[in-house]
């Protein structure tokens, strides 16, 4: 017998992301309607805008050579200048972002790298992150892999409840664990998995609570803004960073993955001053700079003015798809007792809550029945933090990003049949889709 390969403690406790299982299912059963993948619609990817940017970049050999060269650890300065100006514009002239310089803006390979670097920089094993419940499962997995405890805080249809956050901080203080709390993580616009936006009125309170309870060291607010641009109704709300006057509390994570192209892997973070050096030191160990070529491409595309028209196009497309999913829910799920769904104003997801006794988890009856009906969803239970709030097995995340309106309608109808069957009704005998 060959000896067991030695793995670090961190590698041995890594569980992998649950989404891999769902991707395997989708690949193994190509005729499934996947309402699971949180991808953007393949058809909307900006081929023409990317081509124009590439051509411009290529038309100047000096520029092309520069793009093909290494960049710097924090990333292309011209792109960072540009992004900072856009952030200031988004939050308005009174935002404290006004006074910032690009030193605090770091480009990463997607926002996931930023989240990982920040987590690696601020957490020790045994530390605590407070999150919405549910929360983004990739972040929860990342925290777990670092040995960090994630504790869920009560969350309603307006996002994290500040009163509940205060109570949790109080409780941890009384238990002697406040010093372990290093961050509050929120996806503040159209979150993953529920599509909920943290209400404007709650935002100052979240930042203020983090500051007030930073008695043993800073409690950072990690604001994951992956979906800010994807708004289909209502008005934008100011970022959490705009309530951080002193700028030492909020870490703002952004990405071009949802608003432009996930394949480019360009994301960035606006960091408190004191985190910039340590985060860049970590980054230096990993890659001393994310792909420079992609950063130059994004900078050129922004200069050419093709980004916002593309976002407008996405908004128009997804607005229609969201409407199709909500209409399908109304038609097929409303008649089912105890089934409720949220109505997001943006993002890519609709969150489904079913009767408590219904197990929608990956090993549960509904998942199996849904597979038989040829529809795939993300079991909601993946998205619950390790502690704090009950893990609701009777929930599901539906995505309307990838499928056509017709497939969305068929998928929701199939899910309704599966729910009926899971509740004891008959499972349809009629094959609904080609099963080759
Ligand atoms: C809430 C949230 N944050 C971050 C990401 C990571 O995106 P990327 O690394 O592609 O920027 C995603 C991707 O789905 C997401 O849903």
Short mmCIF file of C-alpha atoms and ligand atoms in Angstrom, two decimals:
data_model
loop_
_atom_site.label_atom_id
_atom_site.label_comp_id
_atom_site.label_asym_id
_atom_site.label_seq_id
_atom_site.Cartn_x
_atom_site.Cartn_y
_atom_site.Cartn_z
CA UNK A 1 0.00 0.00 0.00
CA UNK A 2 1.43 3.41 -0.90
CA UNK A 3 1.51 5.77 2.07
CA UNK A 4 -1.41 8.16 2.54
CA UNK A 5 -0.64 11.48 0.84
CA UNK A 6 0.03 14.16 3.39
CA UNK A 7 -2.45 16.99 3.28
CA UNK A 8 -2.35 20.20 5.28
CA UNK A 9 -4.98 20.61 7.95
CA UNK A 10 -6.70 23.21 5.82
CA UNK A 11 -6.78 20.97 2.76
CA UNK A 12 -8.08 18.03 4.78
CA UNK A 13 -10.93 20.06 6.20
CA UNK A 14 -11.86 21.53 2.81
CA UNK A 15 -15.17 20.12 1.66
CA UNK A 16 -15.35 21.58 -1.84
CA UNK A 17 -18.20 23.73 -2.99
CA UNK A 18 -21.66 22.12 -3.19
CA UNK A 19 -22.21 23.79 -6.52
CA UNK A 20 -19.80 21.23 -8.04
CA UNK A 21 -22.34 18.51 -7.30
CA UNK A 22 -25.07 20.48 -9.07
CA UNK A 23 -22.83 21.15 -12.06
CA UNK A 24 -22.11 17.41 -12.30
CA UNK A 25 -25.84 16.71 -12.26
CA UNK A 26 -26.46 19.26 -15.00
CA UNK A 27 -23.65 17.79 -17.14
CA UNK A 28 -24.70 14.19 -16.54
CA UNK A 29 -28.33 14.97 -17.43
CA UNK A 30 -28.20 17.48 -20.28
CA UNK A 31 -31.96 17.39 -20.74
CA UNK A 32 -32.59 18.76 -17.30
CA UNK A 33 -33.83 22.32 -17.12
CA UNK A 34 -31.30 23.82 -14.78
CA UNK A 35 -32.75 26.58 -12.65
CA UNK A 36 -29.66 26.07 -10.49
CA UNK A 37 -26.72 27.68 -12.25
CA UNK A 38 -26.12 31.28 -11.23
CA UNK A 39 -24.53 31.97 -14.61
CA UNK A 40 -25.30 34.91 -16.81
CA UNK A 41 -27.14 34.19 -20.04
CA UNK A 42 -24.72 32.88 -22.66
CA UNK A 43 -26.58 34.81 -25.37
CA UNK A 44 -25.99 38.15 -23.66
CA UNK A 45 -22.22 37.87 -23.37
CA UNK A 46 -20.65 41.00 -24.90
CA UNK A 47 -18.82 39.56 -27.89
CA UNK A 48 -18.99 42.77 -29.92
CA UNK A 49 -17.86 45.08 -27.09
CA UNK A 50 -14.99 42.73 -26.26
CA UNK A 51 -13.98 42.54 -29.94
CA UNK A 52 -13.89 46.33 -30.23
CA UNK A 53 -11.74 46.59 -27.12
CA UNK A 54 -9.41 43.86 -28.34
CA UNK A 55 -9.01 45.52 -31.72
CA UNK A 56 -8.15 48.84 -30.13
CA UNK A 57 -5.67 47.17 -27.81
CA UNK A 58 -4.10 45.27 -30.71
CA UNK A 59 -3.95 48.25 -33.05
CA UNK A 60 -1.18 49.78 -30.96
CA UNK A 61 1.78 47.38 -30.58
CA UNK A 62 3.18 49.25 -27.58
CA UNK A 63 -0.16 48.94 -25.76
CA UNK A 64 -0.50 45.33 -26.82
CA UNK A 65 2.97 44.51 -25.50
CA UNK A 66 2.22 46.29 -22.23
CA UNK A 67 -0.97 44.25 -21.84
CA UNK A 68 0.92 41.02 -22.44
CA UNK A 69 3.47 41.94 -19.78
CA UNK A 70 3.10 41.40 -16.01
CA UNK A 71 1.15 44.14 -14.27
CA UNK A 72 1.49 45.22 -10.64
CA UNK A 73 0.13 43.48 -7.54
CA UNK A 74 -2.79 45.92 -6.97
CA UNK A 75 -3.49 46.10 -10.70
CA UNK A 76 -3.55 48.48 -13.66
CA UNK A 77 -3.48 52.11 -12.40
CA UNK A 78 -5.53 53.52 -15.28
CA UNK A 79 -8.32 51.01 -14.67
CA UNK A 80 -8.25 51.69 -10.94
CA UNK A 81 -8.53 55.47 -11.57
CA UNK A 82 -11.46 54.88 -13.81
CA UNK A 83 -13.24 52.53 -11.39
CA UNK A 84 -12.81 54.86 -8.46
CA UNK A 85 -14.34 57.71 -10.46
CA UNK A 86 -17.30 55.46 -11.32
CA UNK A 87 -17.79 54.46 -7.67
CA UNK A 88 -17.81 58.09 -6.62
CA UNK A 89 -20.35 58.85 -9.33
CA UNK A 90 -22.56 55.94 -8.21
CA UNK A 91 -22.69 57.05 -4.57
CA UNK A 92 -22.99 60.77 -5.24
CA UNK A 93 -20.96 63.86 -4.45
CA UNK A 94 -21.45 63.68 -0.67
CA UNK A 95 -20.06 60.15 -0.34
CA UNK A 96 -16.92 59.81 1.77
CA UNK A 97 -15.47 57.85 -1.16
CA UNK A 98 -14.85 61.32 -2.64
CA UNK A 99 -11.53 61.79 -0.96
CA UNK A 100 -10.06 58.36 -1.77
CA UNK A 101 -7.12 57.61 -4.01
CA UNK A 102 -6.49 54.49 -6.05
CA UNK A 103 -4.12 53.12 -3.39
CA UNK A 104 -7.19 51.69 -1.70
CA UNK A 105 -8.52 50.01 -4.80
CA UNK A 106 -7.12 46.56 -5.58
CA UNK A 107 -7.93 44.57 -8.71
CA UNK A 108 -8.42 40.82 -8.35
CA UNK A 109 -9.32 37.77 -10.41
CA UNK A 110 -13.07 38.07 -9.91
CA UNK A 111 -14.43 39.25 -6.58
CA UNK A 112 -13.97 35.75 -5.22
CA UNK A 113 -10.22 36.32 -5.08
CA UNK A 114 -10.83 39.54 -3.19
CA UNK A 115 -13.13 37.80 -0.71
CA UNK A 116 -10.56 35.07 -0.25
CA UNK A 117 -7.64 37.45 0.23
CA UNK A 118 -9.55 39.58 2.73
CA UNK A 119 -10.73 36.51 4.64
CA UNK A 120 -7.20 35.14 4.72
CA UNK A 121 -5.96 38.50 5.96
CA UNK A 122 -8.41 39.10 8.81
CA UNK A 123 -9.46 35.69 10.12
CA UNK A 124 -7.65 33.18 12.31
CA UNK A 125 -9.08 29.71 12.85
CA UNK A 126 -11.82 29.93 15.47
CA UNK A 127 -12.76 33.50 14.52
CA UNK A 128 -16.33 34.46 13.77
CA UNK A 129 -18.09 36.04 10.81
CA UNK A 130 -21.69 37.19 11.20
CA UNK A 131 -23.80 36.80 8.09
CA UNK A 132 -27.32 37.03 6.83
CA UNK A 133 -29.19 33.76 7.10
CA UNK A 134 -29.15 32.46 4.41
CA UNK A 135 -25.98 33.79 2.79
CA UNK A 136 -23.77 33.22 -0.27
CA UNK A 137 -22.67 29.58 0.02
CA UNK A 138 -19.31 30.04 -1.66
CA UNK A 139 -18.34 32.59 0.97
CA UNK A 140 -19.60 30.29 3.73
CA UNK A 141 -17.48 27.47 2.28
CA UNK A 142 -14.46 29.70 2.06
CA UNK A 143 -14.88 30.77 5.71
CA UNK A 144 -15.31 27.18 6.82
CA UNK A 145 -12.17 26.19 4.98
CA UNK A 146 -10.27 28.80 6.97
CA UNK A 147 -11.66 27.37 10.21
CA UNK A 148 -13.93 30.37 10.68
CA UNK A 149 -17.32 30.02 12.40
CA UNK A 150 -20.15 31.60 10.46
CA UNK A 151 -23.09 32.68 12.59
CA UNK A 152 -26.39 33.57 10.97
CA UNK A 153 -28.27 36.68 12.02
CA UNK A 154 -32.02 37.12 11.51
CA UNK A 155 -32.76 38.36 8.02
CA UNK A 156 -36.09 39.42 6.57
CA UNK A 157 -37.35 40.72 3.23
CA UNK A 158 -35.32 43.93 3.74
CA UNK A 159 -32.08 42.11 4.49
CA UNK A 160 -30.09 41.81 7.69
CA UNK A 161 -32.09 43.01 10.72
CA UNK A 162 -29.95 45.57 12.62
CA UNK A 163 -31.71 44.85 15.95
CA UNK A 164 -30.88 41.17 15.58
CA UNK A 165 -27.29 42.04 14.70
CA UNK A 166 -27.04 44.10 17.86
CA UNK A 167 -28.51 41.26 19.93
CA UNK A 168 -26.03 38.79 18.47
CA UNK A 169 -23.09 41.07 19.20
CA UNK A 170 -24.39 41.51 22.75
CA UNK A 171 -24.78 37.78 23.18
CA UNK A 172 -21.27 37.10 21.92
CA UNK A 173 -19.91 39.81 24.21
CA UNK A 174 -21.65 38.24 27.22
CA UNK A 175 -20.22 34.86 26.20
CA UNK A 176 -16.72 36.34 26.07
CA UNK A 177 -16.49 35.82 22.32
CA UNK A 178 -16.71 39.37 20.99
CA UNK A 179 -12.96 39.52 20.36
CA UNK A 180 -13.43 36.60 17.96
CA UNK A 181 -15.84 38.53 15.74
CA UNK A 182 -13.82 39.89 12.83
CA UNK A 183 -16.42 40.65 10.19
CA UNK A 184 -20.02 41.00 9.15
CA UNK A 185 -20.55 39.71 5.60
CA UNK A 186 -23.48 40.88 3.49
CA UNK A 187 -24.43 40.73 -0.17
CA UNK A 188 -26.15 44.08 -0.06
CA UNK A 189 -27.82 44.23 -3.50
CA UNK A 190 -30.15 41.45 -4.74
CA UNK A 191 -28.34 38.90 -2.67
CA UNK A 192 -27.42 35.37 -3.45
CA UNK A 193 -29.53 33.32 -2.69
CA UNK A 194 -32.64 35.39 -1.89
CA UNK A 195 -32.52 38.35 -4.26
CA UNK A 196 -33.02 40.71 -1.32
CA UNK A 197 -31.47 44.19 -1.11
CA UNK A 198 -30.44 45.56 2.25
CA UNK A 199 -32.88 48.45 2.82
CA UNK A 200 -31.39 51.94 2.56
CA UNK A 201 -32.67 52.79 6.04
CA UNK A 202 -30.79 49.85 7.58
CA UNK A 203 -27.45 50.57 6.00
CA UNK A 204 -26.14 53.26 8.37
CA UNK A 205 -27.14 51.09 11.35
CA UNK A 206 -25.13 48.08 10.11
CA UNK A 207 -21.99 50.20 9.68
CA UNK A 208 -22.55 51.98 12.98
CA UNK A 209 -23.01 48.70 14.88
CA UNK A 210 -19.78 47.31 13.44
CA UNK A 211 -17.94 50.41 14.59
CA UNK A 212 -19.56 50.54 18.02
CA UNK A 213 -18.74 46.91 18.77
CA UNK A 214 -15.17 47.10 17.48
CA UNK A 215 -13.92 47.22 21.05
CA UNK A 216 -11.32 44.51 20.77
CA UNK A 217 -10.27 45.33 17.21
CA UNK A 218 -12.00 46.27 14.00
CA UNK A 219 -15.10 44.36 13.01
CA UNK A 220 -15.11 44.81 9.24
CA UNK A 221 -18.25 44.97 7.16
CA UNK A 222 -17.57 42.98 3.99
CA UNK A 223 -20.02 44.30 1.44
CA UNK A 224 -20.26 41.98 -1.54
CA UNK A 225 -21.77 44.03 -4.35
CA UNK A 226 -21.73 41.41 -7.10
CA UNK A 227 -25.21 42.29 -8.34
CA UNK A 228 -25.49 46.06 -7.88
CA UNK A 229 -25.68 46.81 -11.61
CA UNK A 230 -28.40 44.24 -12.27
CA UNK A 231 -31.41 46.29 -11.16
CA UNK A 232 -34.67 45.90 -13.09
CA UNK A 233 -36.99 48.04 -10.98
CA UNK A 234 -36.78 50.81 -8.38
CA UNK A 235 -33.86 53.12 -7.63
CA UNK A 236 -30.29 52.35 -6.66
CA UNK A 237 -29.46 52.73 -2.97
CA UNK A 238 -26.17 54.10 -1.57
CA UNK A 239 -23.47 51.57 -0.79
CA UNK A 240 -22.54 50.64 2.78
CA UNK A 241 -19.15 52.23 2.11
CA UNK A 242 -20.86 55.59 1.71
CA UNK A 243 -21.86 55.44 5.39
CA UNK A 244 -18.33 54.71 6.54
CA UNK A 245 -17.12 58.27 7.13
CA UNK A 246 -13.76 57.28 8.56
CA UNK A 247 -13.28 54.60 5.91
CA UNK A 248 -11.82 52.03 8.31
CA UNK A 249 -14.72 49.58 8.47
CA UNK A 250 -16.22 48.65 5.10
CA UNK A 251 -14.56 46.38 2.56
CA UNK A 252 -16.42 46.77 -0.74
CA UNK A 253 -16.17 43.87 -3.19
CA UNK A 254 -17.09 44.44 -6.85
CA UNK A 255 -16.99 42.33 -9.98
CA UNK A 256 -17.47 42.51 -13.74
CA UNK A 257 -18.65 38.89 -13.74
CA UNK A 258 -22.37 39.60 -13.67
CA UNK A 259 -22.42 42.97 -15.41
CA UNK A 260 -20.03 42.08 -18.28
CA UNK A 261 -18.18 38.76 -18.45
CA UNK A 262 -17.36 36.16 -15.82
CA UNK A 263 -14.74 34.66 -18.14
CA UNK A 264 -12.58 37.77 -17.86
CA UNK A 265 -12.27 37.26 -14.09
CA UNK A 266 -11.95 40.94 -13.27
CA UNK A 267 -13.11 42.05 -9.85
CA UNK A 268 -11.90 44.61 -7.35
CA UNK A 269 -12.11 45.75 -3.78
CA UNK A 270 -12.18 49.14 -2.12
CA UNK A 271 -10.33 48.56 1.13
CA UNK A 272 -9.79 50.37 4.41
CA UNK A 273 -6.27 51.87 4.35
CA UNK A 274 -4.93 49.53 6.99
CA UNK A 275 -5.90 46.43 5.01
CA UNK A 276 -4.28 47.46 1.72
CA UNK A 277 -0.72 46.46 2.62
CA UNK A 278 -1.60 43.13 4.27
CA UNK A 279 -4.01 42.17 1.46
CA UNK A 280 -1.42 43.03 -1.20
CA UNK A 281 1.19 41.04 0.72
CA UNK A 282 -1.11 38.02 0.57
CA UNK A 283 -1.77 38.69 -3.07
CA UNK A 284 1.95 38.92 -3.72
CA UNK A 285 2.30 35.39 -2.46
CA UNK A 286 -0.49 34.14 -4.69
CA UNK A 287 0.01 35.84 -8.05
CA UNK A 288 1.60 39.32 -7.68
CA UNK A 289 -1.19 40.70 -9.84
CA UNK A 290 -4.32 39.29 -11.47
CA UNK A 291 -4.33 38.90 -15.29
CA UNK A 292 -3.03 42.21 -16.62
CA UNK A 293 -4.27 41.58 -20.13
CA UNK A 294 -7.86 41.26 -18.91
CA UNK A 295 -7.53 44.45 -16.88
CA UNK A 296 -6.31 46.36 -19.97
CA UNK A 297 -9.21 44.92 -21.95
CA UNK A 298 -11.74 46.09 -19.36
CA UNK A 299 -10.09 49.53 -19.19
CA UNK A 300 -10.27 49.88 -22.98
CA UNK A 301 -13.88 48.73 -23.02
CA UNK A 302 -14.76 51.33 -20.35
CA UNK A 303 -12.98 54.05 -22.34
CA UNK A 304 -14.90 53.07 -25.44
CA UNK A 305 -18.17 53.56 -23.56
CA UNK A 306 -19.60 50.12 -24.30
CA UNK A 307 -20.06 49.01 -20.68
CA UNK A 308 -23.19 50.89 -19.63
CA UNK A 309 -25.05 50.23 -22.89
CA UNK A 310 -24.30 46.55 -22.28
CA UNK A 311 -25.65 46.79 -18.73
CA UNK A 312 -28.79 48.45 -20.13
CA UNK A 313 -29.19 45.51 -22.49
CA UNK A 314 -28.75 43.02 -19.64
CA UNK A 315 -31.32 44.84 -17.56
CA UNK A 316 -33.83 44.72 -20.39
CA UNK A 317 -33.21 40.98 -20.97
CA UNK A 318 -33.29 39.91 -17.34
CA UNK A 319 -36.28 42.10 -16.53
CA UNK A 320 -38.28 40.00 -18.98
CA UNK A 321 -36.89 36.72 -17.61
CA UNK A 322 -37.59 37.69 -14.02
CA UNK A 323 -41.14 38.59 -15.02
CA UNK A 324 -41.45 35.19 -16.73
CA UNK A 325 -40.29 33.39 -13.60
CA UNK A 326 -42.59 35.35 -11.29
CA UNK A 327 -45.53 34.75 -13.64
CA UNK A 328 -44.71 31.03 -13.69
CA UNK A 329 -44.54 30.98 -9.88
CA UNK A 330 -47.91 32.69 -9.76
CA UNK A 331 -49.41 30.21 -12.19
CA UNK A 332 -47.89 26.96 -10.92
CA UNK A 333 -46.78 27.49 -7.33
CA UNK A 334 -49.45 29.80 -5.94
CA UNK A 335 -52.03 26.97 -5.83
CA UNK A 336 -49.70 24.91 -3.60
CA UNK A 337 -50.31 25.30 0.12
CA UNK A 338 -47.49 26.86 2.13
CA UNK A 339 -45.32 27.74 -0.87
CA UNK A 340 -44.04 31.30 -0.95
CA UNK A 341 -41.46 33.11 -3.04
CA UNK A 342 -39.79 36.50 -2.93
CA UNK A 343 -40.11 39.11 -5.66
CA UNK A 344 -36.66 40.61 -6.22
CA UNK A 345 -36.04 43.87 -8.04
CA UNK A 346 -32.79 42.66 -9.58
CA UNK A 347 -30.06 40.04 -9.53
CA UNK A 348 -30.47 36.51 -10.84
CA UNK A 349 -32.45 34.61 -8.20
CA UNK A 350 -35.90 33.89 -6.86
CA UNK A 351 -36.02 32.33 -3.41
CA UNK A 352 -38.61 29.70 -2.67
CA UNK A 353 -39.91 28.75 0.77
CA UNK A 354 -41.96 25.60 1.09
CA UNK A 355 -43.76 23.93 4.00
CA UNK A 356 -41.28 23.12 6.81
CA UNK A 357 -41.82 19.37 6.65
CA UNK A 358 -40.70 19.26 3.01
CA UNK A 359 -37.05 18.28 2.67
CA UNK A 360 -35.67 20.04 -0.43
CA UNK A 361 -32.06 19.11 0.39
CA UNK A 362 -29.79 17.20 -2.03
CA UNK A 363 -30.62 13.86 -0.41
CA UNK A 364 -34.28 14.76 0.12
CA UNK A 365 -37.42 13.59 -1.60
CA UNK A 366 -38.15 16.79 -3.47
CA UNK A 367 -34.72 16.91 -5.09
CA UNK A 368 -35.13 13.37 -6.37
CA UNK A 369 -38.65 14.02 -7.62
CA UNK A 370 -37.52 17.24 -9.29
CA UNK A 371 -34.78 15.30 -11.09
CA UNK A 372 -37.44 12.86 -12.29
CA UNK A 373 -39.40 15.83 -13.55
CA UNK A 374 -36.16 17.02 -15.17
CA UNK A 375 -35.65 20.22 -13.30
CA UNK A 376 -32.69 21.23 -11.14
CA UNK A 377 -32.62 23.85 -8.37
CA UNK A 378 -30.12 24.83 -5.69
CA UNK A 379 -31.15 23.35 -2.34
CA UNK A 380 -31.52 26.28 0.05
CA UNK A 381 -29.83 24.39 2.86
CA UNK A 382 -26.41 24.99 1.26
CA UNK A 383 -26.81 28.66 2.01
CA UNK A 384 -27.25 28.55 5.76
CA UNK A 385 -24.37 29.52 8.05
CA UNK A 386 -22.98 26.91 10.41
CA UNK A 387 -24.53 28.39 13.54
CA UNK A 388 -27.09 30.80 14.80
CA UNK A 389 -30.25 30.25 12.84
CA UNK A 390 -32.11 27.11 11.84
CA UNK A 391 -30.97 25.61 8.56
CA UNK A 392 -34.18 25.64 6.55
CA UNK A 393 -34.24 22.49 4.45
CA UNK A 394 -37.54 23.44 2.86
CA UNK A 395 -36.07 26.20 0.71
CA UNK A 396 -34.68 26.48 -2.81
CA UNK A 397 -32.88 29.00 -4.98
CA UNK A 398 -34.16 29.35 -8.52
CA UNK A 399 -32.12 31.20 -11.11
CA UNK A 400 -33.66 32.88 -14.14
CA UNK A 401 -30.33 33.92 -15.70
CA UNK A 402 -29.54 31.05 -18.02
CA UNK A 403 -32.79 29.62 -19.38
CA UNK A 404 -35.13 31.11 -21.95
CA UNK A 405 -38.53 32.38 -20.79
CA UNK A 406 -40.15 29.23 -22.17
CA UNK A 407 -37.72 26.95 -20.33
CA UNK A 408 -38.22 28.97 -17.15
CA UNK A 409 -41.96 28.43 -17.44
CA UNK A 410 -41.55 24.70 -18.11
CA UNK A 411 -39.01 24.39 -15.29
CA UNK A 412 -41.24 26.03 -12.71
CA UNK A 413 -44.20 23.92 -13.87
CA UNK A 414 -42.05 20.78 -13.48
CA UNK A 415 -41.00 21.88 -10.02
CA UNK A 416 -44.63 22.42 -9.06
CA UNK A 417 -45.39 18.84 -10.14
CA UNK A 418 -42.47 17.59 -8.05
CA UNK A 419 -43.67 19.53 -5.00
CA UNK A 420 -47.15 18.10 -5.45
CA UNK A 421 -45.70 14.60 -5.66
CA UNK A 422 -43.48 15.18 -2.62
CA UNK A 423 -46.59 16.23 -0.74
CA UNK A 424 -48.18 12.90 -1.56
CA UNK A 425 -49.84 13.68 -4.88
CA UNK A 426 -49.30 11.54 -7.99
CA UNK A 427 -46.08 11.90 -9.96
CA UNK A 428 -46.83 12.63 -13.57
CA UNK A 429 -46.41 9.63 -15.88
CA UNK A 430 -46.18 11.69 -19.04
CA UNK A 431 -42.59 12.35 -20.12
CA UNK A 432 -42.43 16.13 -20.52
CA UNK A 433 -39.11 16.42 -22.32
CA UNK A 434 -36.99 14.49 -24.71
CA UNK A 435 -35.07 12.07 -22.51
CA UNK A 436 -32.39 10.87 -24.90
C1 LIG B 1 -22.70 37.04 -4.11
C2 LIG B 1 -21.57 36.72 -4.98
N1 LIG B 1 -20.36 37.18 -4.68
C3 LIG B 1 -19.28 36.91 -5.42
C4 LIG B 1 -19.39 36.10 -6.53
C5 LIG B 1 -18.11 35.76 -7.24
O1 LIG B 1 -18.04 36.27 -8.47
P1 LIG B 1 -16.68 36.46 -9.27
O2 LIG B 1 -15.56 35.80 -8.54
O3 LIG B 1 -16.93 35.85 -10.58
O4 LIG B 1 -16.49 37.94 -9.31
C6 LIG B 1 -20.63 35.57 -6.90
C7 LIG B 1 -20.76 34.67 -8.06
O5 LIG B 1 -21.75 34.08 -8.32
C8 LIG B 1 -21.75 35.89 -6.10
O6 LIG B 1 -22.97 35.39 -6.37
#
